[in-house]
Every structure is written in C-alpha cells, then in structure tokens.
mmCIF file of C-alpha atoms and ligand atoms in Angstrom:
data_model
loop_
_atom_site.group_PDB
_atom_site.id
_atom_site.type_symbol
_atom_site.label_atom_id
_atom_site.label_comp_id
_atom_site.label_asym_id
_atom_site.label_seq_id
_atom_site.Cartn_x
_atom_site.Cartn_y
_atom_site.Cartn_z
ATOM 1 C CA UNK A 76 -4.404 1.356 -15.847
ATOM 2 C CA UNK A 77 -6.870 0.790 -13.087
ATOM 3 C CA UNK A 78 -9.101 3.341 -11.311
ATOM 4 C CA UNK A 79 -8.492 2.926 -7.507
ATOM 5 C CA UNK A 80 -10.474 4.485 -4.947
ATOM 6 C CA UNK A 81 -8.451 5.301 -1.808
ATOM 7 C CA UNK A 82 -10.844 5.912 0.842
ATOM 8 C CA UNK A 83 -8.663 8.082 4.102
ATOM 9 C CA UNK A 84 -6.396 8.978 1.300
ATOM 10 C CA UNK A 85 -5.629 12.246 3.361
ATOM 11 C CA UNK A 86 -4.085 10.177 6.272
ATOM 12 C CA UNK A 87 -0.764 9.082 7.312
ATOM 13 C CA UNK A 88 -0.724 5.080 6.011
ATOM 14 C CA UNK A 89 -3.549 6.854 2.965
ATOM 15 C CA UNK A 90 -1.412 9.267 1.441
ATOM 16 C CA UNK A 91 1.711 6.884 1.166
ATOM 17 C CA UNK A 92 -0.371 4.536 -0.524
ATOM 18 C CA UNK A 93 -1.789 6.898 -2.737
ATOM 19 C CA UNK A 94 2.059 8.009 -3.786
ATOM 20 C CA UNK A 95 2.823 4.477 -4.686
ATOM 21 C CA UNK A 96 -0.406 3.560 -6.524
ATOM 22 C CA UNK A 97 -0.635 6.787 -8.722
ATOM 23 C CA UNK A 98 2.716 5.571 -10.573
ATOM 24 C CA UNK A 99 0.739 3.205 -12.625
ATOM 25 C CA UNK A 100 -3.000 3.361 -12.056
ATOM 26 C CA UNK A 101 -6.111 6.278 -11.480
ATOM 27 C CA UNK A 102 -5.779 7.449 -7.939
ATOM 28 C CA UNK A 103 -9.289 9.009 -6.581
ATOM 29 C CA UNK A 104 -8.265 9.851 -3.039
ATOM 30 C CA UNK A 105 -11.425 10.202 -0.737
ATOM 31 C CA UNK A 106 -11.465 12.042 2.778
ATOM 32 C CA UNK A 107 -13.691 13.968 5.262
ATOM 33 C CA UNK A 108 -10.283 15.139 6.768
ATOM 34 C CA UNK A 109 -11.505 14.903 10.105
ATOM 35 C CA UNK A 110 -8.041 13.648 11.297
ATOM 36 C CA UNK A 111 -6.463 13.294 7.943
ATOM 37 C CA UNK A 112 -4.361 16.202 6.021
ATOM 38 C CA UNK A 113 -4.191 18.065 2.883
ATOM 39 C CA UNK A 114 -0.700 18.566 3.317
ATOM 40 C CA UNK A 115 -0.092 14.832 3.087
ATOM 41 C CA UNK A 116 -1.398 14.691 -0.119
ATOM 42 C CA UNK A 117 -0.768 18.205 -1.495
ATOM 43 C CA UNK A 118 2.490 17.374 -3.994
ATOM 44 C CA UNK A 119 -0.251 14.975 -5.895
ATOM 45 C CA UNK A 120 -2.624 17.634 -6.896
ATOM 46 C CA UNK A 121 -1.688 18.551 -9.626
ATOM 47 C CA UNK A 122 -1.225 14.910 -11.180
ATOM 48 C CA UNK A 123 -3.647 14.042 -13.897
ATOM 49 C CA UNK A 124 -3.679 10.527 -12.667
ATOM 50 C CA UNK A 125 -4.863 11.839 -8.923
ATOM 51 C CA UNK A 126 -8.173 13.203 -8.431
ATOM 52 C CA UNK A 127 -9.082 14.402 -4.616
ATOM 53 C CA UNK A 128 -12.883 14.442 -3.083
ATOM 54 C CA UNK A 129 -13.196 15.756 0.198
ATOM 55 C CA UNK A 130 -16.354 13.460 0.912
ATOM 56 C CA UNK A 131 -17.632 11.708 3.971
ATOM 57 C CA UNK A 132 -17.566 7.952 3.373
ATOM 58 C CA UNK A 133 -20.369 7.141 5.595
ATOM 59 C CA UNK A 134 -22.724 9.832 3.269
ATOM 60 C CA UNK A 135 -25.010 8.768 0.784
ATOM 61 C CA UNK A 136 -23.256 11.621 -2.042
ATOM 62 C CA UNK A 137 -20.857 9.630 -1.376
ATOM 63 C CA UNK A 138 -21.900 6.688 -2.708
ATOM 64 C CA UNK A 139 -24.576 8.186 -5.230
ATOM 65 C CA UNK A 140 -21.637 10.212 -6.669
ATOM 66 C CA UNK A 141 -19.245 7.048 -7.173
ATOM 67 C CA UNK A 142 -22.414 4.489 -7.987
ATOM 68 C CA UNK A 143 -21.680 6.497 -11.265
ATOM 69 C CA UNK A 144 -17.840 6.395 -11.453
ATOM 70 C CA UNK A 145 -16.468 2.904 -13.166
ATOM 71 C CA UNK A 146 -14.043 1.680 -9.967
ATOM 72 C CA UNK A 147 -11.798 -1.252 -10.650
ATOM 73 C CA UNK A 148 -10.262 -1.395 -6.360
ATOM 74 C CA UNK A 149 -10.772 0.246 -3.686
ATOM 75 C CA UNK A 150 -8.375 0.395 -0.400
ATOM 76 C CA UNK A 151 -10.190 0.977 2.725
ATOM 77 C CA UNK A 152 -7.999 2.871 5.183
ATOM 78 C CA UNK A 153 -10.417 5.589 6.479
ATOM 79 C CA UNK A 154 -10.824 5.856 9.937
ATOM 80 C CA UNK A 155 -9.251 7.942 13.240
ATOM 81 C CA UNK A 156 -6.540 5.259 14.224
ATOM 82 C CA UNK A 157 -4.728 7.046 17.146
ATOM 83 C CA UNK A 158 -6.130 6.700 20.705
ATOM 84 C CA UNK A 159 -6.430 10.171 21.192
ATOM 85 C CA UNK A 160 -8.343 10.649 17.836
ATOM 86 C CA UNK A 161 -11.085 7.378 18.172
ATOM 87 C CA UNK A 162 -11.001 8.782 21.601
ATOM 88 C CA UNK A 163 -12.146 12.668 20.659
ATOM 89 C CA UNK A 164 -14.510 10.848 17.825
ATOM 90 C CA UNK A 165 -15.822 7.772 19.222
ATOM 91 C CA UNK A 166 -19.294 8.152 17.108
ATOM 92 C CA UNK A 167 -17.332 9.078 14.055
ATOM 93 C CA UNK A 168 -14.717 5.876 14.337
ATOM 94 C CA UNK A 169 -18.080 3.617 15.154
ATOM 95 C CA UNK A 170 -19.478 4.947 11.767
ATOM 96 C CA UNK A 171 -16.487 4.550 9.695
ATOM 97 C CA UNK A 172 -16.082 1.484 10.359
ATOM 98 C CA UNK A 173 -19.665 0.394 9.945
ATOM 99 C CA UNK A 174 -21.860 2.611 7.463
ATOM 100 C CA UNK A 175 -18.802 3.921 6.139
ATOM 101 C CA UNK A 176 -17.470 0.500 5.485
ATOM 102 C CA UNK A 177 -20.952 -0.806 4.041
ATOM 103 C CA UNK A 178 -20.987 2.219 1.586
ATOM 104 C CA UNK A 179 -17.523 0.826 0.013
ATOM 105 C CA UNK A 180 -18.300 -2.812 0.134
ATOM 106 C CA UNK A 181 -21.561 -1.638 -2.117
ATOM 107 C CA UNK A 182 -19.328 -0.141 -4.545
ATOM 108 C CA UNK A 183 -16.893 -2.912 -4.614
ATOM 109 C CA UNK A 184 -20.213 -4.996 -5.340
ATOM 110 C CA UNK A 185 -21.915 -2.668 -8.129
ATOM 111 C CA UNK A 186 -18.956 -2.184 -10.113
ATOM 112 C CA UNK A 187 -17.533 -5.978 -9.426
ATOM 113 C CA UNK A 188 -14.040 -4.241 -7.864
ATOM 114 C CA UNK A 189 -11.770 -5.698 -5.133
ATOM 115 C CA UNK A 190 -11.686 -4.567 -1.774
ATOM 116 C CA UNK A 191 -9.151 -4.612 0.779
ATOM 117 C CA UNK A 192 -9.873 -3.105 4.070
ATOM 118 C CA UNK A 193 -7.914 -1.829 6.604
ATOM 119 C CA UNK A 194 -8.238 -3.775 10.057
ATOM 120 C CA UNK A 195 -5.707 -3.901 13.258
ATOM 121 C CA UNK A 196 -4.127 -5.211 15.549
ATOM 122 C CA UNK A 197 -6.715 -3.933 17.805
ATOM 123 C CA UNK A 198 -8.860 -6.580 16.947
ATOM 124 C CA UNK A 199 -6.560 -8.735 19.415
ATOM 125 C CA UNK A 200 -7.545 -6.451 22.349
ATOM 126 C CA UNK A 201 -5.441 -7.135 25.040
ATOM 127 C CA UNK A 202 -4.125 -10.281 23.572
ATOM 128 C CA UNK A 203 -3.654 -13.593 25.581
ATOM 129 C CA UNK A 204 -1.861 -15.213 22.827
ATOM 130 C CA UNK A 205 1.494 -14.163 21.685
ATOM 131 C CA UNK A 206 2.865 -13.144 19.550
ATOM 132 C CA UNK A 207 -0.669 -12.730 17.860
ATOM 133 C CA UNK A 208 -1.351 -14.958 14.936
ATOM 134 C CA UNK A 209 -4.435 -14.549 12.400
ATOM 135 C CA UNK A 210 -6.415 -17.340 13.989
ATOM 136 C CA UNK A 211 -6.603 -15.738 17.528
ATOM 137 C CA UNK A 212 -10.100 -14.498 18.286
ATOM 138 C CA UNK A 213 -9.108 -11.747 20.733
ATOM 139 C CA UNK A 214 -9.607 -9.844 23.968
ATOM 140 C CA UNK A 215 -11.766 -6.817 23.472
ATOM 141 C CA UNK A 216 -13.482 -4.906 26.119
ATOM 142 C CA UNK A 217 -16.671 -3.900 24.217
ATOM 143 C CA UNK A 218 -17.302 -1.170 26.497
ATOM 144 C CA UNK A 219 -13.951 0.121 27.095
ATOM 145 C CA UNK A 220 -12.364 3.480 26.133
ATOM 146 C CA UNK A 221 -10.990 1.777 23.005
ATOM 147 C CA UNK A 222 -14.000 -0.273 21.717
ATOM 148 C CA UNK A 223 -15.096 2.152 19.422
ATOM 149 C CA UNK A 224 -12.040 1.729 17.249
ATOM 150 C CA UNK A 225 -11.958 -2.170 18.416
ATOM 151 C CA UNK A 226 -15.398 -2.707 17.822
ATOM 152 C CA UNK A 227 -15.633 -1.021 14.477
ATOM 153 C CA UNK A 228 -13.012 -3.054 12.764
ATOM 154 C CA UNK A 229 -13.859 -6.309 14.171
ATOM 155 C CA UNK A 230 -17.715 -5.260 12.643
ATOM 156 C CA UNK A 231 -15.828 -4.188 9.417
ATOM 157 C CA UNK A 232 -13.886 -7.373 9.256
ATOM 158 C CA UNK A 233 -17.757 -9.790 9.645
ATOM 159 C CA UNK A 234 -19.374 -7.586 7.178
ATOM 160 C CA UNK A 235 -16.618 -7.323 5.083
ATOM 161 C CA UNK A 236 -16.569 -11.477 5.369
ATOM 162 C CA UNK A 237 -20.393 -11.417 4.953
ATOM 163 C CA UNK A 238 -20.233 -9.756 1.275
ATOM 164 C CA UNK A 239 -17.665 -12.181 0.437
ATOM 165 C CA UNK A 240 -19.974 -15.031 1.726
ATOM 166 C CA UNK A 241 -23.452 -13.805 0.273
ATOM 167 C CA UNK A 242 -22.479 -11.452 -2.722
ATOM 168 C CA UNK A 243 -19.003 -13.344 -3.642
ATOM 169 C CA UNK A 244 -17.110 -9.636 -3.174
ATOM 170 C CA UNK A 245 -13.367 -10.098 -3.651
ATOM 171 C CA UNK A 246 -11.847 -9.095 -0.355
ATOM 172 C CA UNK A 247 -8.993 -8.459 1.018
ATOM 173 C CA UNK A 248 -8.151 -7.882 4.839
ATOM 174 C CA UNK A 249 -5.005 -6.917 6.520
ATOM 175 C CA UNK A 250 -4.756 -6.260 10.390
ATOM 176 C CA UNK A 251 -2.384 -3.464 10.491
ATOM 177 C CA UNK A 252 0.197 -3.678 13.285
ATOM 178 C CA UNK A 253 1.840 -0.052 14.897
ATOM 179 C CA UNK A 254 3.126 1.896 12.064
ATOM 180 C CA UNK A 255 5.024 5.130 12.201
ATOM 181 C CA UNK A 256 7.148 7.218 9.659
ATOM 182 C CA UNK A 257 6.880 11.077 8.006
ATOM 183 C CA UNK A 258 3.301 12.234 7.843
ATOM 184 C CA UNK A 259 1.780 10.985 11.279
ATOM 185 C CA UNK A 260 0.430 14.470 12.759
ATOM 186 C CA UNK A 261 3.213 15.599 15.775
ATOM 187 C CA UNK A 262 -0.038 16.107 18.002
ATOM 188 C CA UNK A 263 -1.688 12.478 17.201
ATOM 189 C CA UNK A 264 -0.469 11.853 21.082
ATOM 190 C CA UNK A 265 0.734 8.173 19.609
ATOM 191 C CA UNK A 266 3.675 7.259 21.026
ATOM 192 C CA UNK A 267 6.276 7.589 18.307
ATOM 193 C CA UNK A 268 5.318 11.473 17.582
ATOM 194 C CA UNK A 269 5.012 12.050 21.551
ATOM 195 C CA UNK A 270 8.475 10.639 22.083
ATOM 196 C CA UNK A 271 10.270 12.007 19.013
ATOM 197 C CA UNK A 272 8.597 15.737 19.519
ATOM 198 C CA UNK A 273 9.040 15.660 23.266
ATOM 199 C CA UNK A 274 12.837 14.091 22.645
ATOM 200 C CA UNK A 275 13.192 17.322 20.126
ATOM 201 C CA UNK A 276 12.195 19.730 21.965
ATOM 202 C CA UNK A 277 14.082 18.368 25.665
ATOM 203 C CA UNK A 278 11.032 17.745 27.395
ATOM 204 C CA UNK A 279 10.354 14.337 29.763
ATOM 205 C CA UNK A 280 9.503 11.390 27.758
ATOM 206 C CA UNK A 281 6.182 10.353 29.191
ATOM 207 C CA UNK A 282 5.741 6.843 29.484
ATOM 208 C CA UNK A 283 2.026 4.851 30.692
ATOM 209 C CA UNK A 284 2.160 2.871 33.085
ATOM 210 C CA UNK A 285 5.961 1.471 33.963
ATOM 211 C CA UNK A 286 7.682 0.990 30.417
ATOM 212 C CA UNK A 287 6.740 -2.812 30.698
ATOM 213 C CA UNK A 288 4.555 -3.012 27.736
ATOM 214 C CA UNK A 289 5.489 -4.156 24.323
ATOM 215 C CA UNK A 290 4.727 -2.859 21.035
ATOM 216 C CA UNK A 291 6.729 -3.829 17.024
ATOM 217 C CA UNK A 292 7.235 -0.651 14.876
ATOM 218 C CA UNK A 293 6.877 -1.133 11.299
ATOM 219 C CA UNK A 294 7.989 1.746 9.017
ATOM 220 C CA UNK A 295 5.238 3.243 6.858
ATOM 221 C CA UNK A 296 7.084 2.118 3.315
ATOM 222 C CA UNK A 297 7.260 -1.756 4.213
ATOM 223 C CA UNK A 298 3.368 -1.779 5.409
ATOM 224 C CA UNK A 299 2.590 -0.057 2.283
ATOM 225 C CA UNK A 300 4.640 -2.607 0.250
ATOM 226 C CA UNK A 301 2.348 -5.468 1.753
ATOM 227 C CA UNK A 302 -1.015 -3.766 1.122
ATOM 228 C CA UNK A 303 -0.225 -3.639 -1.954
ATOM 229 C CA UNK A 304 1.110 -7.574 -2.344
ATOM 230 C CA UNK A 305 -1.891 -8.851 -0.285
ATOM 231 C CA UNK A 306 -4.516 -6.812 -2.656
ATOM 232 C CA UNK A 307 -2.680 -8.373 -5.568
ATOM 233 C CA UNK A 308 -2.688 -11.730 -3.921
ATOM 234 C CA UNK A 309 -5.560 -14.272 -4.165
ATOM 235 C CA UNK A 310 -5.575 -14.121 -0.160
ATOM 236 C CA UNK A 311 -9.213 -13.544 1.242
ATOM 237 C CA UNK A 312 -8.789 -14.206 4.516
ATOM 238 C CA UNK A 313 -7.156 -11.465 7.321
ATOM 239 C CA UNK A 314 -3.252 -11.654 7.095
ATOM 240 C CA UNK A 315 -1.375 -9.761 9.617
ATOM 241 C CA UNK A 316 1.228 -7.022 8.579
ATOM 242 C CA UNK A 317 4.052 -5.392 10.895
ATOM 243 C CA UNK A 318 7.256 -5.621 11.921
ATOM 244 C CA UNK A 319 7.978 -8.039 14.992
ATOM 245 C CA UNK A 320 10.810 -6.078 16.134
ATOM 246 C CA UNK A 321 9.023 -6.037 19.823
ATOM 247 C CA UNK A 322 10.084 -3.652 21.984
ATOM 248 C CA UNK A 323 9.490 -2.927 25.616
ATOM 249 C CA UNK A 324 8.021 1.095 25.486
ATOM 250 C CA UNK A 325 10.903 1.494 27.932
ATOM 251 C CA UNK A 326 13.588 0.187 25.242
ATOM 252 C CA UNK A 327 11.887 2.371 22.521
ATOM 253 C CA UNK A 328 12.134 5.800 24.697
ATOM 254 C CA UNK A 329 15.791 5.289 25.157
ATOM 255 C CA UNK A 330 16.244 4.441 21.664
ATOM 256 C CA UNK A 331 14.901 7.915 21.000
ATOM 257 C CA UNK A 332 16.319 9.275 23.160
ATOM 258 C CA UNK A 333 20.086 8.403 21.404
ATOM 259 C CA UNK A 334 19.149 9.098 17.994
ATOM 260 C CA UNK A 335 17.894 12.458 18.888
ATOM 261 C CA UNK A 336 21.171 13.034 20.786
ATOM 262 C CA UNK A 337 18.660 14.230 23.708
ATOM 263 C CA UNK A 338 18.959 14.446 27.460
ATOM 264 C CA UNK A 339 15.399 14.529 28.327
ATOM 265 C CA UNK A 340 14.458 12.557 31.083
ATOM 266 C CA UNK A 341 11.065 9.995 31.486
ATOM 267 C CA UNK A 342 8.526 10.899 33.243
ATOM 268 C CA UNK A 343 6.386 8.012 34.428
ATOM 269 C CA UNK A 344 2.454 8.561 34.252
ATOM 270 C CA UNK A 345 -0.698 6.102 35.224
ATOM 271 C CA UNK A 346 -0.998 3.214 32.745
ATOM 272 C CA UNK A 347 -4.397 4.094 30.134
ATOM 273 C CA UNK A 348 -7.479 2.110 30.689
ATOM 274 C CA UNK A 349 -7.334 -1.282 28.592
ATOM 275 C CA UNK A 350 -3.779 -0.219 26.982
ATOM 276 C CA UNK A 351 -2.347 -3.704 25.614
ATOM 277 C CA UNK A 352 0.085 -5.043 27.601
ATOM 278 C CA UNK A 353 2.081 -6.542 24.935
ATOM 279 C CA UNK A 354 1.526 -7.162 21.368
ATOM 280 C CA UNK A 355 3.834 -8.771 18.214
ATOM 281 C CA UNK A 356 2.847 -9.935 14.847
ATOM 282 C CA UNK A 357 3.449 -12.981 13.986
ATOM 283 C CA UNK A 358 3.792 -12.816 9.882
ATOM 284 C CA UNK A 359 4.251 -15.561 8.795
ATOM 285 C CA UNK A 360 0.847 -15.914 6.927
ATOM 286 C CA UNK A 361 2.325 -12.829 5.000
ATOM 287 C CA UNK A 362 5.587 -14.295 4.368
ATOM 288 C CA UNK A 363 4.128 -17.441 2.749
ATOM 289 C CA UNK A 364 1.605 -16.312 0.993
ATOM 290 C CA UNK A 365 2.798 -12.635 -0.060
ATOM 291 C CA UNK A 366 6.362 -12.993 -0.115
ATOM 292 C CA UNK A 367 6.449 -10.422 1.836
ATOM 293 C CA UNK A 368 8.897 -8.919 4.702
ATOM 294 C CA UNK A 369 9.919 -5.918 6.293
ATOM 295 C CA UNK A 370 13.251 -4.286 4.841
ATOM 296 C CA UNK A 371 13.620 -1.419 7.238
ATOM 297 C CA UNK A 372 14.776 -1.311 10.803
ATOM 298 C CA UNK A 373 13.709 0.477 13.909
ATOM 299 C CA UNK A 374 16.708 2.591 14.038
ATOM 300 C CA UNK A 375 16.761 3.401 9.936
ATOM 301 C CA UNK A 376 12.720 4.072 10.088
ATOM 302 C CA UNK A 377 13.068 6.194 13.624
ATOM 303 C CA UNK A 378 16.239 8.284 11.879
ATOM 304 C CA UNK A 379 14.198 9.642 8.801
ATOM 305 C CA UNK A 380 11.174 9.911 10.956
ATOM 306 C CA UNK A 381 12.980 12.058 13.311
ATOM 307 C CA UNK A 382 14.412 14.066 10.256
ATOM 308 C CA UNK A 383 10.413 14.403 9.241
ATOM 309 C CA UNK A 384 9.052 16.073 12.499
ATOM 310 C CA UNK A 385 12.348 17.837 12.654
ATOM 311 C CA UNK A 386 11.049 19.828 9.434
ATOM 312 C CA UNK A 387 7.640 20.372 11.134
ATOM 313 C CA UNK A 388 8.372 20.983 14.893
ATOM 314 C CA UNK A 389 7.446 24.875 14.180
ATOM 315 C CA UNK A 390 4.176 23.483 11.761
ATOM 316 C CA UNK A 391 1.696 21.389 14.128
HETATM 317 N N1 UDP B 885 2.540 5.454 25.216
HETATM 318 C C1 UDP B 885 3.372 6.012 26.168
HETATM 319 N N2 UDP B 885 3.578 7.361 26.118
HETATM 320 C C2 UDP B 885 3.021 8.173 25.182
HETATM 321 C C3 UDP B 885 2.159 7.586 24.208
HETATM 322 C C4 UDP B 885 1.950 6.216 24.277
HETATM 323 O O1 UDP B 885 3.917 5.322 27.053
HETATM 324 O O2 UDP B 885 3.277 9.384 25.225
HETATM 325 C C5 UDP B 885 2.356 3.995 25.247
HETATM 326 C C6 UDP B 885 0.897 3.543 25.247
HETATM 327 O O3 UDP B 885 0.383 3.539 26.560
HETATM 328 C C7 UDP B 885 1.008 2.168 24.629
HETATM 329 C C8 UDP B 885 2.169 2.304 23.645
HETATM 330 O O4 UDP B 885 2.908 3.454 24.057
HETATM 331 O O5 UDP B 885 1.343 1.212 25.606
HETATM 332 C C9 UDP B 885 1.722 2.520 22.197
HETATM 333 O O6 UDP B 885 0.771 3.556 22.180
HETATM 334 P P1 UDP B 885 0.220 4.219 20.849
HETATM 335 O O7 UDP B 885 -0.799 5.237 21.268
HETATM 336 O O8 UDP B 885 1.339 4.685 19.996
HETATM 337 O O9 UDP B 885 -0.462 3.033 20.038
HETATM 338 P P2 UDP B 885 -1.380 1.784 20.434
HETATM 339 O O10 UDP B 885 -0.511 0.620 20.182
HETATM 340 O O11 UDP B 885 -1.777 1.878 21.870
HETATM 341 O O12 UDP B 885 -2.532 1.889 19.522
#
C-alpha cells in the first residue's frame, strides 16, 4: 500500500481521483478550498485509509509538516481551473502553479516519490495547430485575461522538467483537456454547468461569441482512468488526455438542450477576450503508450451529469 498525496483533493477532477486511489493505497488529500469542496470529498472521511489537511500548498507548514510524513506519489491537481475562478484569483492560480508547485516537486525529491502534475490544454493558447498534439509549443497571450492560469502551468510544466533534468525526479505530466461530470460547482460559470443549470431551470443558453468555437468533452471517470495509467507508466514526457469528440459550442447547447427535454432558447453574448477558437486532443501519445482510451460518450457523460446538478439545483 502506498501513501499518496493528492494535492486539490477537494476539487472536481481531485476528489474523483482520491475515490479511486483510496481502494488500494493511503490517500492524504490536501486543499486550501479556495475553489475546491468539502462536500466532494465528505463520504471519505471517515475512511481509515483517507486522511484530509486543509493546507495551503504554496505555505511553508505545508511542506515542513509533510518533509516529516514518508510519501511514496504525489498527484498534483491543485489549482482554480475555471475561467471565472483563475479569473477572481489570478495571484492565487500564479502561485499554485509556481511556489505551490515547487513545494511538491521538493517533496517528491526528499522522500524519492513520483510526481505527476496536472497541466492543460491551456498550454496550447489559442492553438494554430490542430487538433493539438504534445509537440506543439503553443499560442499564449502572456498578458491576457487567461495567462495567469496559462502561464502558471506552462512554468509548472519547465520546472517540473527542470527537477527531472537536475535532481532526476520521476515525473509525470498530463495536459488535461475539458472535463466535466458530477462534482463541478453549478456556479463555476464553465460551460457545461452554465448550460446544464440554465437548460434546468428554462433560462437562455448563453453562448460567447457565435457558437463557432470548438471544444472535446471528456467525462471525469475516463480522465481519471488515464492519470492513473500515465503515473503508472514509465512516460516522463507531457501526454495529452481528453476525449476528441469536438464539438462546435453551438452543437453542444442543443445537445443539452434535448437531453434536458428543455425549451430554453440561446442567447448570443460578445465572444471573451483570448477564448480559444477551437481546440481537440489528439491522443494518440496516450493510446500507445498508456493503452489508454475514452469509454464514455458525450451523450452517456452529459445524462448522469445532468442527473448530478439535478440533485443540487436547490444546493449552489
Ligand atoms: N462558453 C459559452 N457559454 C458559457 C460558458 C462558456 O459559450 O456560458 C464557451 C466559452 O466561451 C468557450 C467554451 O464555451 O468557448 C468553453 O468554455 P469553458 O469556460 O467551459 O472552458 P475553457 O475551454 O474555455 O477553459
């Protein structure tokens, strides 16, 4: 049995991981819940395998208190990750990314453990490649609205690379592609929880910009299938997981819009500043190296998602 720390265990992709990984190892769950839950992870409390610390990566009790504890992995996944959220903590995303990250890559180096961090497709930027494969360098406006989260995780990914390089750290690094399913936060203003809630509750469907733009859903259970294969994997360079279902934003509001049986309307709004245009993994990295593939599709992953925020629509 292996003690794993789960840094953003409180979050939405965090706390599904933590469910899977406390079956057969020593789950310590870390989070500063500043956009993470204790809901999410409230049916694990009373585990003996799962230990919670609300704790602020970035801190130094942080890392003086688990300096101390014998870790065998850690899975980086703490950080705001909705555009609304980096947006409302722009400091707070910068630091997770960087201090916070450098705080877990000196654990992973003092106790000899594995890391795997948790990048994105953000990386990309608006990409000019696609779909986007692992050796694109991106499009990232370093100023932009967005470059906080961008920024961070393209930092975390060179230090990450720079332990690996000077200190021989085993790494791990997966860019994480749009994810949805139970557990993201109705008011995260992403666009499967706008769309489902707004779908719910017969309000317009707003839509950025015209409905052009492209994004792949990947439900929550198949991403956390492949974190789990690439941190067992002898891969140590960034693999790409998602589903490349792409979807014009358009397509995807009407596709809610059926499975919640609703007769909302759309309501077209100005485009965000630096929104991606389009963007599609290409997985084949993960394929071939993980065996890995998604299992679930859209309309399977939107159903129980629906069924999720359906049991929460009174909640948020
Ligand atoms: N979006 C939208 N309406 C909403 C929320 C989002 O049209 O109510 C669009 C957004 O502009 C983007 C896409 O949906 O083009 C995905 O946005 P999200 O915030 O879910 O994730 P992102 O991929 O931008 O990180």
């Amino acid at each position: 049995m292996k003690t794993i720390i789960v840094a953003g265990g409180a979050g939405f992709l965090g706390s599904h991981l933590c469910d899977e990984l406390v079956k057969e190892n020593k789950v310590i769950c870390v989070d500063n819940l500043i956009t993470g839950f204790k809901d999410n992870i409230k049916h694990l409390l009373s585990n003996r395998y799962f230990d919670y610390v609300q704790m602020d990566i970035c801190s130094k009790e942080f890392f003086d208190k688990f300096s101390k504890i014998k870790i065998d992995r850690i899975y980086n996944m703490a950080s705001p990750a909705s555009p609304v959220d980096y947006v409302e903590y722009p400091i707070e995303t910068l630091m997770a990314g960087s201090m916070g990250a450098k705080n877990l890559l000196d654990l992973a180096l003092i106790h000899k453990a594995r890391i795997l961090v948790a990048s994105t497709s953000e990386i990309y930027g608006d990409p000019l490649e696609h779909p986007q494969k692992e050796e694109y360098w991106g499009n990232v406006n370093p100023i932009g609205v967005r470059s906080c989260y961008d920024e961070a995780k393209r930092f975390m990914e060179a230090i990450t690379s720079a332990y690996k390089r000077k200190h021989n750290v085993s790494i791990r690094i997966v860019r994480i592609f749009n994810t949805y399913g139970p557990r993201m936060r109705l008011t995260d203003g992403r666009v499967v929880p706008n769309f489902i809630s707004q779908a719910l509750k017969g309000e317009p469907l707003t839509i950025y910009g015209d409905g052009s733009y492209t994004r792949s859903f990947c439900y929550v259970s198949d991403l956390v299938a492949g974190l789990m294969a690439l941190m067992d994997s002898d891969v140590d360079t960034p693999v790409n997981l998602g589903n490349p279902e792409e979807r014009t934003i358009l397509e995807f509001a009407k596709t809610i819009m059926s499975l919640v049986s609703s007769k909302s309307s759309i309501k077209y709004m100005p485009a965000l500043p630096d929104d991606p245009k389009k963007r599609c993994p290409d997985i084949s990295k993960a394929k071939k190296l993980l065996g890995w593939n998604t299992r679930i599709d859209l309309k399977t992953g939107i159903s129980k998602t629906i069924d999720y925020f359906k049991s929460r629509i009174n909640v948020d």
